[in-house]
C-alpha cells in the first residue's frame, strides 16, 4: 500500500482515478503557480514558501504526474497531453471554481518541463484555462523531439537508447522495462534512494556549486548529510506504488506534445519564458539553448553546476522570473 504524505491531497476523478497534489501559499489568491516535477518525483511544496512567492501571495500547486506516486496512470484510450489538459482543468476548477481573474504561472523541472510546455502551447479550445497563463519557467528543460530534429545530438548514448528512438520503437516498452529492473534496487528504500541521489548529483558538484549548496543549507537550517533527504523521499515515493510513469517516458517524449511547436506559437500564446540552464548539465543545456532560439519572448539564464544546480538559487530564479511578467 502506497504511503500518502501528510502534505499530499487526492482529487477524485472520473472512472475511479485520482490525481495527487500538494499545495502551499495563499489558497484564495488569484496568482497561481503550477509546478511539475521531473523523473522520480512527486508533487511537493517547500515547508517555507520562497520569499518571491510569499511577497506575491501566490497559491502554489504541485501535482504528481500521471503514473507516478499516488496519481493514476493515463487511461489506455487517451494521450498523455489530452489527459493532462483534463486533470489540470479538474484540479484548477476544484481549487479555484471562480477562474475569471486567475493568473497562471506554469513551471517545471527536467521532465516536468514537458507537461509545462504542453500546457503553455495548448490550443485554447482544448485547454481554455491556457488563456490565463502569464508566464512559463523551465528548469533544465527537454525540447520537443518532434520539432527538434537534432535532439539526438543532445543526448548521451544511454539516454538516447532509453528515451530516444530505440526506447520508443521497440515494442512492449522493452527498453524502459529493462531500465526499471536496473533502477529498482536503487530506489526501493529511502536509504537506497538517498545514496542514489548523492551519487547522481551531490557527489559530482563543482566547487562553485558546492559553495552555493552550503549557503542553501545554512539558509534553511539543513544539517550536513541531510541535503538529499527530501529528494530521496520523493524518489522513493514516486515508484512505491507503480512504475507506469517511468515506463511511459519514451512514448510521452515522442508523442507530438499535442501539436506544440515552439517556433510556431502565435502571439497570443507567446507569454514570457525564462529558461534556466546549468553549465555542467550538458544534455539539458543543449536542448534548452535550442528552445531559447525557438520560443518567442524567451530568455536563457545560466547557473554554475549540474542538473540540480537551480535548486540552490531558486529564490533568485523566482525573483528573476516574476520581474519579466507584466503586471
Coordinates of C-alpha atoms in Angstrom, one line a residue:
X1 CA 0.0 0.0 0.0
X2 CA 1.5 3.3 -1.0
X3 CA 2.1 6.0 1.6
X4 CA 0.1 9.2 1.5
X5 CA 2.3 12.1 2.6
X6 CA 0.7 14.4 5.2
X7 CA 1.0 17.3 2.8
X8 CA -0.5 15.4 -0.1
X9 CA -4.1 15.5 -1.2
X10 CA -6.0 13.3 -3.6
X11 CA -8.5 14.7 -6.1
X12 CA -11.1 12.1 -7.2
X13 CA -11.5 12.0 -11.0
X14 CA -13.9 10.0 -13.3
X15 CA -13.7 6.2 -13.5
X16 CA -12.2 5.9 -10.1
X17 CA -9.0 7.7 -11.0
X18 CA -7.2 10.2 -8.7
X19 CA -4.7 13.0 -9.0
X20 CA -2.3 13.5 -6.1
X21 CA -1.1 17.1 -5.4
X22 CA 0.4 19.3 -2.8
X23 CA -0.4 23.0 -2.2
X24 CA 1.0 25.9 -0.3
X25 CA 0.9 29.6 0.0
X26 CA -2.4 31.5 -0.3
X27 CA -5.3 29.2 -1.4
X28 CA -7.6 32.2 -2.0
X29 CA -5.1 34.0 -4.3
X30 CA -5.7 34.6 -7.9
X31 CA -2.0 34.3 -8.6
X32 CA -1.4 30.6 -9.1
X33 CA 1.9 28.7 -9.7
X34 CA 1.7 25.2 -11.1
X35 CA 5.0 23.3 -10.8
X36 CA 5.6 19.9 -12.5
X37 CA 8.2 17.6 -11.0
X38 CA 10.8 15.6 -13.0
X39 CA 11.5 11.8 -13.3
X40 CA 11.4 10.0 -9.9
X41 CA 9.4 12.9 -8.4
X42 CA 6.1 13.6 -6.8
X43 CA 4.2 16.9 -6.1
X44 CA 5.6 18.5 -3.0
X45 CA 5.8 22.1 -1.8
X46 CA 8.6 23.6 0.3
X47 CA 7.9 23.8 4.1
X48 CA 8.6 27.5 3.8
X49 CA 7.2 29.4 0.9
X50 CA 10.0 31.1 -1.1
X51 CA 10.1 34.9 -0.4
X52 CA 9.3 35.9 -4.1
X53 CA 6.2 33.7 -4.0
X54 CA 5.2 34.8 -0.5
X55 CA 5.5 38.5 -1.4
X56 CA 3.0 38.0 -4.3
X57 CA 0.7 35.9 -2.0
X58 CA 0.9 33.1 -4.6
X59 CA -1.1 29.9 -4.4
X60 CA 1.4 27.1 -5.2
X61 CA 0.0 23.8 -6.6
X62 CA 2.4 20.9 -7.3
X63 CA 0.6 18.0 -9.0
X64 CA 2.0 14.5 -9.1
X65 CA 2.2 13.5 -12.8
X66 CA 0.1 10.5 -14.0
X67 CA 1.7 7.2 -13.3
X68 CA 3.9 8.5 -10.5
X69 CA 3.3 8.2 -6.8
X70 CA -0.4 8.1 -6.0
X71 CA -1.6 9.7 -9.2
X72 CA -3.5 7.3 -11.5
X73 CA -1.9 6.4 -14.9
X74 CA -3.2 7.8 -18.2
X75 CA -6.2 5.8 -19.4
X76 CA -5.3 3.5 -22.3
X77 CA -7.7 5.3 -24.7
X78 CA -6.2 8.7 -24.1
X79 CA -3.0 10.5 -25.0
X80 CA -0.8 12.0 -22.3
X81 CA -1.5 15.6 -23.4
X82 CA -5.2 15.2 -23.5
X83 CA -5.3 13.6 -20.1
X84 CA -3.1 16.4 -18.8
X85 CA -5.5 19.1 -20.1
X86 CA -8.3 17.2 -18.4
X87 CA -6.8 16.6 -15.0
X88 CA -5.2 20.1 -14.6
X89 CA -8.6 21.7 -15.6
X90 CA -10.3 19.5 -13.0
X91 CA -7.6 20.4 -10.4
X92 CA -7.9 24.2 -11.0
X93 CA -11.7 24.1 -11.2
X94 CA -11.7 22.2 -7.8
X95 CA -9.3 24.7 -6.1
X96 CA -10.4 27.9 -7.9
X97 CA -14.0 27.5 -9.1
X98 CA -14.2 31.2 -9.9
X99 CA -11.4 31.3 -12.5
X100 CA -12.2 34.6 -14.2
X101 CA -9.3 36.6 -12.6
X102 CA -6.7 33.8 -12.4
X103 CA -3.2 34.4 -13.5
X104 CA -1.3 31.1 -14.0
X105 CA 2.4 30.7 -13.9
X106 CA 3.4 27.3 -15.3
X107 CA 6.8 25.8 -14.3
X108 CA 8.6 22.6 -14.4
X109 CA 12.0 20.9 -13.8
X110 CA 13.7 18.4 -16.2
X111 CA 11.0 16.0 -17.4
X112 CA 8.4 18.3 -15.7
X113 CA 9.1 20.8 -18.5
X114 CA 7.4 18.5 -20.9
X115 CA 3.9 18.9 -19.4
X116 CA 4.7 22.5 -18.6
X117 CA 5.3 23.2 -22.3
X118 CA 2.3 21.2 -23.3
X119 CA 0.0 23.4 -21.2
X120 CA 1.8 26.6 -22.3
X121 CA 1.3 25.8 -26.0
X122 CA -2.1 24.0 -25.7
X123 CA -4.9 25.1 -28.1
X124 CA -7.3 27.2 -26.1
X125 CA -10.2 25.1 -27.3
X126 CA -8.7 22.1 -25.6
X127 CA -7.3 23.9 -22.5
X128 CA -9.4 27.1 -22.1
X129 CA -7.6 28.0 -18.9
X130 CA -4.5 28.4 -21.0
X131 CA -5.7 32.0 -21.7
X132 CA -4.8 32.8 -18.1
X133 CA -1.2 31.7 -18.4
X134 CA 1.1 34.7 -17.7
X135 CA 4.5 33.1 -17.9
X136 CA 6.5 29.9 -18.2
X137 CA 9.5 28.8 -16.2
X138 CA 11.6 26.0 -17.5
X139 CA 14.4 24.5 -15.4
X140 CA 16.8 22.1 -17.2
X141 CA 14.3 21.6 -20.0
X142 CA 13.5 18.9 -22.5
X143 CA 12.9 20.0 -26.1
X144 CA 10.0 18.5 -28.1
X145 CA 11.7 15.8 -30.1
X146 CA 9.2 16.0 -33.0
X147 CA 10.1 19.6 -33.6
X148 CA 13.8 19.5 -32.6
X149 CA 15.1 17.2 -35.4
X150 CA 18.6 17.0 -33.9
X151 CA 17.6 16.3 -30.4
X152 CA 19.6 13.0 -30.5
X153 CA 22.8 15.0 -30.6
X154 CA 22.0 16.4 -27.2
X155 CA 21.7 13.0 -25.5
X156 CA 24.2 10.6 -24.2
X157 CA 24.0 7.1 -25.8
X158 CA 22.3 5.6 -22.7
X159 CA 19.7 8.3 -22.6
X160 CA 19.2 8.1 -26.3
X161 CA 18.5 4.4 -26.1
X162 CA 16.1 5.0 -23.2
X163 CA 14.0 7.9 -24.4
X164 CA 15.2 8.3 -28.0
X165 CA 14.0 6.2 -31.0
X166 CA 15.1 2.8 -29.6
X167 CA 13.1 3.2 -26.4
X168 CA 10.1 4.5 -28.4
X169 CA 10.2 2.0 -31.3
X170 CA 10.9 -1.3 -29.5
X171 CA 7.6 -3.0 -28.6
X172 CA 6.2 -3.8 -25.1
X173 CA 8.1 -0.8 -23.6
X174 CA 11.1 -3.2 -23.6
X175 CA 13.9 -0.6 -23.0
X176 CA 12.2 1.2 -20.1
X177 CA 11.3 -2.2 -18.6
X178 CA 14.9 -3.3 -18.7
X179 CA 16.0 0.1 -17.3
X180 CA 13.5 -0.2 -14.4
X181 CA 14.9 -3.5 -13.4
X182 CA 18.3 -1.8 -13.0
X183 CA 16.8 1.0 -11.0
X184 CA 14.5 -0.8 -8.6
X185 CA 17.3 -1.8 -6.2
X186 CA 18.5 1.8 -6.1
X187 CA 15.1 3.3 -5.0
X188 CA 13.3 0.6 -3.1
X189 CA 14.1 2.2 0.3
X190 CA 14.6 5.8 1.4
X191 CA 18.2 4.9 2.3
X192 CA 18.9 3.5 -1.1
X193 CA 17.3 6.5 -2.8
X194 CA 19.4 8.8 -0.7
X195 CA 22.6 7.0 -1.7
X196 CA 21.4 7.2 -5.4
X197 CA 20.7 11.0 -5.4
X198 CA 24.0 11.6 -3.5
X199 CA 26.0 9.7 -6.2
X200 CA 24.0 11.2 -9.1
X201 CA 24.1 14.8 -8.0
X202 CA 25.8 15.9 -4.8
X203 CA 29.0 13.9 -5.2
X204 CA 29.5 15.5 -8.6
X205 CA 29.2 19.1 -7.6
X206 CA 31.8 21.6 -8.7
X207 CA 33.5 23.8 -6.1
X208 CA 31.3 26.8 -7.0
X209 CA 28.1 24.6 -6.8
X210 CA 29.2 23.1 -3.5
X211 CA 29.6 26.6 -2.1
X212 CA 26.1 27.5 -3.3
X213 CA 24.8 24.3 -1.7
X214 CA 26.4 25.2 1.6
X215 CA 24.8 28.6 1.6
X216 CA 21.4 27.0 0.7
X217 CA 21.8 24.5 3.6
X218 CA 22.7 27.3 6.0
X219 CA 19.8 29.5 5.0
X220 CA 17.3 26.6 5.5
X221 CA 18.9 25.1 8.6
X222 CA 19.8 21.8 6.8
X223 CA 22.3 19.7 8.6
X224 CA 25.4 18.2 6.9
X225 CA 24.4 14.9 5.3
X226 CA 20.7 15.8 5.2
X227 CA 20.8 17.8 2.0
X228 CA 19.5 14.9 -0.1
X229 CA 16.8 13.6 2.2
X230 CA 13.8 15.4 0.7
X231 CA 14.8 14.4 -2.8
X232 CA 15.3 10.8 -1.7
X233 CA 11.9 10.8 -0.1
X234 CA 10.3 12.0 -3.4
X235 CA 12.3 9.4 -5.4
X236 CA 11.2 6.6 -3.1
X237 CA 7.5 7.6 -3.1
X238 CA 7.4 8.2 -6.8
X239 CA 7.7 4.5 -7.7
X240 CA 6.5 2.8 -4.5
X241 CA 3.0 2.2 -5.9
X242 CA 3.7 1.9 -9.7
X243 CA 6.3 2.3 -12.4
X244 CA 3.8 3.3 -15.0
X245 CA 5.2 6.8 -15.2
X246 CA 8.7 5.6 -15.8
X247 CA 7.6 3.1 -18.5
X248 CA 5.7 5.8 -20.3
X249 CA 8.7 8.2 -20.7
X250 CA 9.6 7.3 -24.3
X251 CA 6.1 7.3 -25.6
X252 CA 5.5 10.8 -24.0
X253 CA 8.6 12.4 -25.3
X254 CA 7.8 11.2 -28.8
X255 CA 4.0 11.9 -28.6
X256 CA 3.9 15.1 -30.6
X257 CA 3.0 17.0 -27.4
X258 CA -0.4 17.9 -28.7
X259 CA 1.0 19.7 -31.7
X260 CA 3.1 22.1 -29.7
X261 CA 5.9 23.6 -31.8
X262 CA 7.9 26.4 -30.1
X263 CA 8.7 28.3 -33.3
X264 CA 5.1 28.3 -34.5
X265 CA 3.2 29.6 -31.4
X266 CA 1.0 32.6 -32.2
X267 CA 1.4 35.9 -30.5
X268 CA -1.4 35.2 -28.0
X269 CA 0.5 32.1 -26.7
X270 CA 3.9 33.9 -26.6
X271 CA 3.9 34.8 -22.9
X272 CA 7.3 35.5 -21.2
X273 CA 9.5 32.4 -20.8
X274 CA 12.6 32.0 -18.6
X275 CA 14.8 29.0 -19.4
X276 CA 17.3 28.1 -16.6
X277 CA 20.3 26.0 -17.7
X278 CA 23.4 24.8 -15.9
X279 CA 26.9 24.8 -17.5
X280 CA 27.7 21.2 -16.5
X281 CA 24.3 19.8 -17.3
X282 CA 25.3 19.1 -20.9
X283 CA 22.2 17.4 -22.3
X284 CA 19.6 19.8 -20.9
X285 CA 21.9 22.7 -21.7
X286 CA 21.9 21.8 -25.4
X287 CA 18.1 21.2 -25.6
X288 CA 17.5 24.4 -23.6
X289 CA 19.6 26.5 -25.9
X290 CA 17.6 25.2 -28.8
X291 CA 14.4 26.1 -27.1
X292 CA 15.7 29.6 -26.4
X293 CA 16.4 30.0 -30.1
X294 CA 12.8 28.9 -31.0
X295 CA 10.5 30.4 -28.3
X296 CA 9.4 34.0 -28.8
X297 CA 9.7 36.2 -25.8
X298 CA 12.1 33.9 -24.0
X299 CA 15.4 34.4 -22.2
X300 CA 18.1 31.9 -21.1
X301 CA 19.7 32.1 -17.7
X302 CA 22.8 30.1 -16.8
X303 CA 23.8 28.7 -13.5
X304 CA 27.0 27.1 -12.3
X305 CA 26.9 23.4 -11.6
X306 CA 25.0 20.3 -12.7
X307 CA 21.4 19.0 -13.1
X308 CA 20.1 20.2 -9.7
X309 CA 22.1 23.5 -9.5
X310 CA 19.0 25.6 -9.9
X311 CA 17.6 24.2 -6.6
X312 CA 20.2 26.2 -4.6
X313 CA 19.3 29.6 -6.1
X314 CA 15.5 29.1 -6.6
X315 CA 14.6 32.3 -4.6
X316 CA 16.7 34.3 -7.1
X317 CA 15.3 32.4 -10.1
X318 CA 11.7 33.1 -8.9
X319 CA 12.5 36.8 -8.5
X320 CA 14.1 36.9 -11.9
X321 CA 11.1 35.2 -13.4
X322 CA 8.4 37.4 -11.9
X323 CA 10.4 40.5 -12.9
X324 CA 9.7 39.7 -16.5
X325 CA 5.9 39.3 -16.1
X326 CA 3.8 42.4 -17.0
X327 CA 1.6 43.4 -14.1

